[in-house]
Short mmCIF file of C-alpha atoms and ligand atoms in Angstrom, two decimals:
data_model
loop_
_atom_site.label_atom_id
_atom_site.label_comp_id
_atom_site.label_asym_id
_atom_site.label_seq_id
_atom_site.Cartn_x
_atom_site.Cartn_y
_atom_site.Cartn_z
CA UNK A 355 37.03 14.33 -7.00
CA UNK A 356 34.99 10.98 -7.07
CA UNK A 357 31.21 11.14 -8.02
CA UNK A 358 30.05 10.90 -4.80
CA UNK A 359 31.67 13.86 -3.64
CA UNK A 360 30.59 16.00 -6.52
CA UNK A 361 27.63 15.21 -5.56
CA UNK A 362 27.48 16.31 -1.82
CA UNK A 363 29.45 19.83 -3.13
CA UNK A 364 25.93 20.71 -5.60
CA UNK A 365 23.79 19.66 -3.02
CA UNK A 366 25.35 21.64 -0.65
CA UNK A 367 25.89 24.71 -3.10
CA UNK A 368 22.55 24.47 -4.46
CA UNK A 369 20.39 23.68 -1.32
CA UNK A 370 19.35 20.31 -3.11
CA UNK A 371 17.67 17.41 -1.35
CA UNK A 372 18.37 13.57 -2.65
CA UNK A 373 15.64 11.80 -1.74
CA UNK A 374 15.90 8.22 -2.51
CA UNK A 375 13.14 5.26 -2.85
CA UNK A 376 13.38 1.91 -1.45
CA UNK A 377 14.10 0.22 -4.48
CA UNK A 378 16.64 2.63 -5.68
CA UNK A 379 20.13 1.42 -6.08
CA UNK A 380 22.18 0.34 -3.00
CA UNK A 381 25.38 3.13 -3.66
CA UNK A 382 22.06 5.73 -4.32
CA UNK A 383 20.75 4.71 -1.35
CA UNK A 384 24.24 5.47 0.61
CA UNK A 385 24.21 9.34 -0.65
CA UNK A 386 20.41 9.57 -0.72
CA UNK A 387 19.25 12.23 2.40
CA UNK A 388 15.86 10.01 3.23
CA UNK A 389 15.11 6.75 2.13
CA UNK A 390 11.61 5.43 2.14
CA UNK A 391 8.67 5.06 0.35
CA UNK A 392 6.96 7.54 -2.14
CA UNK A 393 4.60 8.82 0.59
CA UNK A 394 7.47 8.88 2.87
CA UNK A 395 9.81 11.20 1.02
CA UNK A 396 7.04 13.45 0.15
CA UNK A 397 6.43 13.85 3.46
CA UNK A 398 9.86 14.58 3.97
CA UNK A 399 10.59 17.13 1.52
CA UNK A 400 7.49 19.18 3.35
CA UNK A 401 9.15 19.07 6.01
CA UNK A 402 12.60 20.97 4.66
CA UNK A 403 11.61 24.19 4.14
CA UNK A 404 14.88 25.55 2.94
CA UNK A 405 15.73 23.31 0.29
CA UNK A 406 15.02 24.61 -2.99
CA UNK A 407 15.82 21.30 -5.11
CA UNK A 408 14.46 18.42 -4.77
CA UNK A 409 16.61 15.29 -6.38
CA UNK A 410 14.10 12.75 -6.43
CA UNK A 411 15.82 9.26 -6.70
CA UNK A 412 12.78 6.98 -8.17
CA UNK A 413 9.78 6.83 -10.90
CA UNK A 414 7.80 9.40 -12.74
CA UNK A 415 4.51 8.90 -10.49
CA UNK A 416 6.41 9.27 -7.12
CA UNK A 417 8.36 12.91 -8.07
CA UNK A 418 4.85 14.03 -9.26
CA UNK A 419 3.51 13.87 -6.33
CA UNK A 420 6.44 15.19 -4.49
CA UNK A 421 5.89 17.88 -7.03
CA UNK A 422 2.43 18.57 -6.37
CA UNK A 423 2.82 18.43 -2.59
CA UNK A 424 5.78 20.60 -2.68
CA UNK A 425 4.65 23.67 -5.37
CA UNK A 426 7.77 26.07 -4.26
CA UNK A 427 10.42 23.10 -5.33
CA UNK A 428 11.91 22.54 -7.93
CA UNK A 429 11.65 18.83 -7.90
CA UNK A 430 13.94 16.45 -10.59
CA UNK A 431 13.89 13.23 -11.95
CA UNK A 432 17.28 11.67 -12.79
CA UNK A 433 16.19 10.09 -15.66
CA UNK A 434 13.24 10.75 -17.79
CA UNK A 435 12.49 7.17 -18.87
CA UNK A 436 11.95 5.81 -15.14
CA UNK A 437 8.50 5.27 -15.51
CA UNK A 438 6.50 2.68 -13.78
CA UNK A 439 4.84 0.18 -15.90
CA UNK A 440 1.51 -0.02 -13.68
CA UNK A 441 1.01 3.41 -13.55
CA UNK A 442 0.69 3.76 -17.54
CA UNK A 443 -1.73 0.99 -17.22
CA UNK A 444 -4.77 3.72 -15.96
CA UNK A 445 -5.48 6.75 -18.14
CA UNK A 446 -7.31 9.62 -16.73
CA UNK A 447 -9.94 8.91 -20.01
CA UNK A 448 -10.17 5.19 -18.82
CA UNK A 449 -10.74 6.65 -14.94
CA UNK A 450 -13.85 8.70 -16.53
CA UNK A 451 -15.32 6.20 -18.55
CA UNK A 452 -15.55 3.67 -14.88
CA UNK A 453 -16.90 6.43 -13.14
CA UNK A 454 -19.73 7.30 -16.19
CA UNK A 455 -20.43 3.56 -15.32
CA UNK A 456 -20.69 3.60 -11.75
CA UNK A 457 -21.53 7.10 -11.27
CA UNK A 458 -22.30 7.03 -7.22
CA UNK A 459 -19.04 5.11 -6.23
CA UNK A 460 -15.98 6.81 -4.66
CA UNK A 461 -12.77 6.04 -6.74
CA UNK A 462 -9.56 4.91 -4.98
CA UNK A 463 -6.38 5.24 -6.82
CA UNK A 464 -3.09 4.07 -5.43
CA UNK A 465 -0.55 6.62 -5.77
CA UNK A 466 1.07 4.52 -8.50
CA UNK A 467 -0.93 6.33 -10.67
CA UNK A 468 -0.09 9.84 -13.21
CA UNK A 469 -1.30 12.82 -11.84
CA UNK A 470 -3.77 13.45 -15.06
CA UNK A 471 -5.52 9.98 -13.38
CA UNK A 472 -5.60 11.16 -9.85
CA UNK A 473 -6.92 14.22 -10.54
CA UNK A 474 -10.16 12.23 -11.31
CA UNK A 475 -10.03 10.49 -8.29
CA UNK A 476 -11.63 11.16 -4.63
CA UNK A 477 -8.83 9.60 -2.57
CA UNK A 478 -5.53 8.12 -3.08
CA UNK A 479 -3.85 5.42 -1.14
CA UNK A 480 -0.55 3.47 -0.41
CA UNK A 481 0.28 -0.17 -0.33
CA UNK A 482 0.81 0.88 3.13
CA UNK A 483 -2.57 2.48 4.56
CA UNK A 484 -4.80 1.36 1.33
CA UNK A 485 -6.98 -1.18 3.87
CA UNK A 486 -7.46 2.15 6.37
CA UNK A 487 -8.65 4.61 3.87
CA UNK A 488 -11.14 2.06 1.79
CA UNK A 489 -12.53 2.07 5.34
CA UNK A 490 -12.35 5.69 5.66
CA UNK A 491 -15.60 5.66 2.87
CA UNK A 492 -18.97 5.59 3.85
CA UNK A 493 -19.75 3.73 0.75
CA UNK A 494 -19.69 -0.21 0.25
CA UNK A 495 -18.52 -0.31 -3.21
CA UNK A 496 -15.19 1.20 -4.39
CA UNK A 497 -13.49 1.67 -7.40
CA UNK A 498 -9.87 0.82 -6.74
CA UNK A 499 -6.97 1.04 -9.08
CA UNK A 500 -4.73 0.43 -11.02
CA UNK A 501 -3.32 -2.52 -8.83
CA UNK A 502 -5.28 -5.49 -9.11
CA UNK A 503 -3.64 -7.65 -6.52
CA UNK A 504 -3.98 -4.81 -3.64
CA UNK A 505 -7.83 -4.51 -4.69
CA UNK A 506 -7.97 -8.24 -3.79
CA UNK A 507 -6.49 -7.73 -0.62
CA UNK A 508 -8.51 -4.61 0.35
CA UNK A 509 -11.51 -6.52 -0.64
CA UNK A 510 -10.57 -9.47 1.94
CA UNK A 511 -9.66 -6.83 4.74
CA UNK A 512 -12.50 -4.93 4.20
CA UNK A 513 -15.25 -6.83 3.45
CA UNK A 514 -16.40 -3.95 0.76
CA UNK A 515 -17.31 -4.80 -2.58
CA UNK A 516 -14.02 -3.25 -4.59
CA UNK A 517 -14.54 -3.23 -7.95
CA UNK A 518 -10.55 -3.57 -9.63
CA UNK A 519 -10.06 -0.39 -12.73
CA UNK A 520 -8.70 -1.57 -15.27
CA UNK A 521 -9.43 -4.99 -14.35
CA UNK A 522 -6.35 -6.75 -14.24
CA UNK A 523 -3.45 -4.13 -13.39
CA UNK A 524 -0.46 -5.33 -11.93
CA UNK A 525 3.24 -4.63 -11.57
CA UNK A 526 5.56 -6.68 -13.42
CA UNK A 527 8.21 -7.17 -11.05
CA UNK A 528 5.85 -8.51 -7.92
CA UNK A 529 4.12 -10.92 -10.45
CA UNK A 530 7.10 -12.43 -10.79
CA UNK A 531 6.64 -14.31 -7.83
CA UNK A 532 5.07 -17.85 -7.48
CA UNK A 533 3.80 -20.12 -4.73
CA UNK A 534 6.43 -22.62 -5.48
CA UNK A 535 9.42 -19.29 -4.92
CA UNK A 536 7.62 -19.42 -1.39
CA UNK A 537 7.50 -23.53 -1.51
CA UNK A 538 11.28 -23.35 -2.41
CA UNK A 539 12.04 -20.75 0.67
CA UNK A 540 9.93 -22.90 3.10
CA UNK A 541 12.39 -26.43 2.19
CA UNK A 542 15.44 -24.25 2.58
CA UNK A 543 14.66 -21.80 4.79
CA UNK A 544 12.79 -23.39 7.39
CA UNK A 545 13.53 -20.96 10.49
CA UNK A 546 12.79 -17.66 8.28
CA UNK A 547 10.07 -15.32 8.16
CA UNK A 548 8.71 -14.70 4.89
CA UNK A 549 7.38 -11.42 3.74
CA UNK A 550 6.14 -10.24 0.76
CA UNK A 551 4.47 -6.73 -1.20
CA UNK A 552 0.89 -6.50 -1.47
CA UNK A 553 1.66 -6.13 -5.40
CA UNK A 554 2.31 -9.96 -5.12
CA UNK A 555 -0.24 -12.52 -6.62
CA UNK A 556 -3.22 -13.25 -4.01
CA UNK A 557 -1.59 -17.11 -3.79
CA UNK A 558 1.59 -15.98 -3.05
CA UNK A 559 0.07 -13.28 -0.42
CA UNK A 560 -1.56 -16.14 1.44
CA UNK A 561 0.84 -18.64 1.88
CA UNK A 562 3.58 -16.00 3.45
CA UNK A 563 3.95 -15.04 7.02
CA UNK A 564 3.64 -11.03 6.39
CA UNK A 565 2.47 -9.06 3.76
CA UNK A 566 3.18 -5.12 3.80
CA UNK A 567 4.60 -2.32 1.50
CA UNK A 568 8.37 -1.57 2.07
CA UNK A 569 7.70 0.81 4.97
CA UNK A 570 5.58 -1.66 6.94
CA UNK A 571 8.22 -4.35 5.93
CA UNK A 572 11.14 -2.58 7.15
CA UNK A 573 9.11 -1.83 10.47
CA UNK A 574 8.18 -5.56 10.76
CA UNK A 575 11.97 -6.78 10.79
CA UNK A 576 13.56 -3.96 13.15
CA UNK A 577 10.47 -5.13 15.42
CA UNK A 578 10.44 -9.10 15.20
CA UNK A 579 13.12 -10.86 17.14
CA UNK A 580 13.53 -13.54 13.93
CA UNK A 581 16.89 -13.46 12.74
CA UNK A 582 16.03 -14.49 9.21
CA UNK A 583 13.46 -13.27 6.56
CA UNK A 584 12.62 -14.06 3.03
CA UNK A 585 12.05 -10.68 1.18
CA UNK A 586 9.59 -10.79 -1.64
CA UNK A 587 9.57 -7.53 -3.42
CA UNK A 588 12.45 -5.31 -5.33
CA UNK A 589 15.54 -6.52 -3.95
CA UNK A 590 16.46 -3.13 -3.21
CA UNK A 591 15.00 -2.89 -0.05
CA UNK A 592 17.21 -5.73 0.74
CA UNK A 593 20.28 -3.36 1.24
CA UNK A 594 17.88 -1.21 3.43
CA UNK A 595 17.15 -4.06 5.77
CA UNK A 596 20.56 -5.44 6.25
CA UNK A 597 22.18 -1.89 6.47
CA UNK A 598 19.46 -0.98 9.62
CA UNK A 599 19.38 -4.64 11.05
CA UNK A 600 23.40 -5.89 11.08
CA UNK A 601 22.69 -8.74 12.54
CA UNK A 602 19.90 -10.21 11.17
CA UNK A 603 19.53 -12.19 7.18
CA UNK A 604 17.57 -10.77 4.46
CA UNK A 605 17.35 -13.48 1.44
CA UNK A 606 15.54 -12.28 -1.48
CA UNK A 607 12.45 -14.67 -2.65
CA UNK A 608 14.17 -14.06 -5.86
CA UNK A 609 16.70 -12.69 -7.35
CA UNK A 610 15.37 -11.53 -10.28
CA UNK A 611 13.29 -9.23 -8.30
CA UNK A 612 14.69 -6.30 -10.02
CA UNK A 613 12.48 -3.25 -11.08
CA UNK A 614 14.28 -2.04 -14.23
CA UNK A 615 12.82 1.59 -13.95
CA UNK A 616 13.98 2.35 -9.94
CA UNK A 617 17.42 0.87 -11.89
CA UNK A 618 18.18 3.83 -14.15
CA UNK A 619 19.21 6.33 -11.42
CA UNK A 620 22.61 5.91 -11.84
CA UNK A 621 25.23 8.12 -9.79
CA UNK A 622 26.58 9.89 -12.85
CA UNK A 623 22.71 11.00 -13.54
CA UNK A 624 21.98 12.19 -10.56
CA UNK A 625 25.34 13.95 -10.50
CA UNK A 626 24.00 15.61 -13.87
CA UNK A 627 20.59 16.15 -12.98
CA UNK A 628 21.56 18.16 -9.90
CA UNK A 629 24.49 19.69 -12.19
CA UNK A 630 21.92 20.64 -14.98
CA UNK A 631 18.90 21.00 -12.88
CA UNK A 632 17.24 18.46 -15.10
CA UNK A 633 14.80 17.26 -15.26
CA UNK A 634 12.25 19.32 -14.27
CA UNK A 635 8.62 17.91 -13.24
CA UNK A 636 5.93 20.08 -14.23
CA UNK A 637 1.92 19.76 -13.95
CA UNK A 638 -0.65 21.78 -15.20
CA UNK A 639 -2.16 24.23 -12.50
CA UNK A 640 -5.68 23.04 -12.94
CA UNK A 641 -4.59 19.24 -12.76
CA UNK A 642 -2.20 19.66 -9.98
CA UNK A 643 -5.04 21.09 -7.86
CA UNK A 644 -7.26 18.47 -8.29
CA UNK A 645 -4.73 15.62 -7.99
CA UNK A 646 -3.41 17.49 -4.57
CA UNK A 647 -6.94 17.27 -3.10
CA UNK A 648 -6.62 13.48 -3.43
CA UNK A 649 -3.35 13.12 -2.28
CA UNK A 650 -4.27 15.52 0.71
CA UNK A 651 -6.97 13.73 2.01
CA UNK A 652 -4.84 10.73 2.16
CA UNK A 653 -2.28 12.49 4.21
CA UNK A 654 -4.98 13.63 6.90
CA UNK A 655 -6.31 10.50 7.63
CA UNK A 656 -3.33 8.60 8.76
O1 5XR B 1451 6.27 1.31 -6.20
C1 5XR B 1451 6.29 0.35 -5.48
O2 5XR B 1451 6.04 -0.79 -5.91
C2 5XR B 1451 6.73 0.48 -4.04
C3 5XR B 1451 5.67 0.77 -3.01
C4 5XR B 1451 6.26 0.59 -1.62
O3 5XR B 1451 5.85 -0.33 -0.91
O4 5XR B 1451 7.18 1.38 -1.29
O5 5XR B 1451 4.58 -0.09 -3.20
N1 5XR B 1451 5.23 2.09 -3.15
C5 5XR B 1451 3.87 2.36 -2.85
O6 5XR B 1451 3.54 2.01 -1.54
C6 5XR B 1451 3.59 3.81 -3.08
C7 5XR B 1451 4.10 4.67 -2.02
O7 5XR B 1451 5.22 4.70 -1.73
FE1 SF4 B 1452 6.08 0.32 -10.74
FE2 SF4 B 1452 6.43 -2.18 -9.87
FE3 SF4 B 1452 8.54 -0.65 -10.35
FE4 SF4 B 1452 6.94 -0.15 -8.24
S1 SF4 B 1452 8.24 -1.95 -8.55
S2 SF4 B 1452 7.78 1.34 -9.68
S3 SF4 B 1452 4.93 -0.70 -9.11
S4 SF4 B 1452 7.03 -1.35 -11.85
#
């Protein structure tokens, strides 16, 4: 029996749930029982109330919050050293020093974040609906982090005053791309629509024709009657887009685009982590509480 049919058997025979993220490998992606963003899947495995194992296909901060959300799962990683780079780069400590500092100001935290550091937060947000709930606050200044290129764009879309903790936190894939990637697409690729992450640099966010997090992107193409687009974010979503929209062309803005941590969920460990129920996410009680407040009131507004 292959892999992927060993697979399907212990997710049948143990009630198991793969849930797979955008980024995630394009023969992961095939198997995977949702594919989406973080927010997405979470939402997802709420939804399925008789699975008792959730697989989930992507980094630490994502099945965190599908564990918080989801208290009766078991949820699993596939492998323990997917951990996203941007979310290390905001300690729960650092989060209580900016708010000893700015005592009266709400604190945003994209969900790219540990759960230690959003349980010191008041709301959490998406690349997806980060503009809607800075706007949700009554308050003109925010503390927003750990991304700083989504702070600049919330700043420009909301006109608040949103102070960027730490303040220069970034991903290292999306700041990868340049002005002259887009520059290069725009000789070549005259006739195609170029879209990039909100995790991009604020140059390269300006000079493209759409910027959005994978959801909105993949809403965007099915949506647009342009036949071509230039992807600029983890060229993972490219199999996405050309799997849901046959006949259209997805050309990543580079192909180096790759996000080494959404890499290591192989087949053969998710085979094992469903075979070995490994491994297991836990948070402490007190900090899951907290950090399921923020994520919570995220999930209401939109
Ligand atoms: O982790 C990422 O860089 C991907 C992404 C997305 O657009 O899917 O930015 N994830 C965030 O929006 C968090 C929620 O999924
Ligand atoms: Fe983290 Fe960037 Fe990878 Fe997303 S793409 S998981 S933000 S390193």
């Amino acid at each position: 029996m292959n892999l992927v049919n060993k697979i399907q058997g212990l997710k049948k025979e143990k009630k198991a749930l793969l849930l797979a993220h955008n980024y995630q490998r394009p023969e992961v992606q095939d198997i995977a029982d949702y594919l989406g963003d973080s927010i997405e899947l979470c939402r997802k495995a709420m939804d399925e109330k008789d699975a008792d194992i959730i697989v989930f296909s992507a980094v630490d901060f994502m099945a965190e919050s599908a564990a918080i959300l989801n208290p009766d799962k078991k949820v699993l990683i596939p492998s323990l050293g997917a951990r996203c780079p941007m979310a290390q780069m905001l300690t729960a400590e650092q989060v209580r020093i900016w708010k000893k500092k700015y005592p009266e100001t709400p604190v945003v935290l994209y969900v790219n974040t540990l759960a230690e550091a959003k349980a010191e937060c008041d709301i959490c947000c998406t690349s997806a609906n980060a503009v809607k709930v800075v706007n949700s606050l009554d308050e003109d200044t925010v503390l927003f982090g750990p991304d700083y290129n989504l702070a600049w764009r919330v700043q420009r879309k909301t006109g608040k005053n949103v102070i960027p903790i730490p303040s220069k936190g970034f991903c290292p894939t999306h700041i990868l791309f340049t002005k002259g990637d887009i520059q290069l697409m725009r000789d070549q690729r005259p006739d195609a629509v170029i879209m990039v992450h909100p995790e991009c640099i604020p140059e390269v966010q300006l000079s493209a024709d759409f910027v959005g997090s994978t959801s909105q992107m993949c809403r965007y193409a099915r949506g647009t009657s342009a036949t071509k687009y230039v992807v600029g974010t983890e060229i993972g979503l490219i199999h996405r887009l050309t799997k849901e929209n046959p006949k259209k062309t997805f050309i990543p803005l580079s192909d180096g685009a790759i996000c080494p941590n959404m890499k290591m969920n192989t087949l053969e460990r998710i085979f094992l982590s469903l075979k070995e129920e490994k491994h297991v996410i836990t948070i402490p009680k007190s900090i899951a509480k907290k950090a399921r407040k923020a994520l919570e009131k995220m999930l209401f507004l939109l």
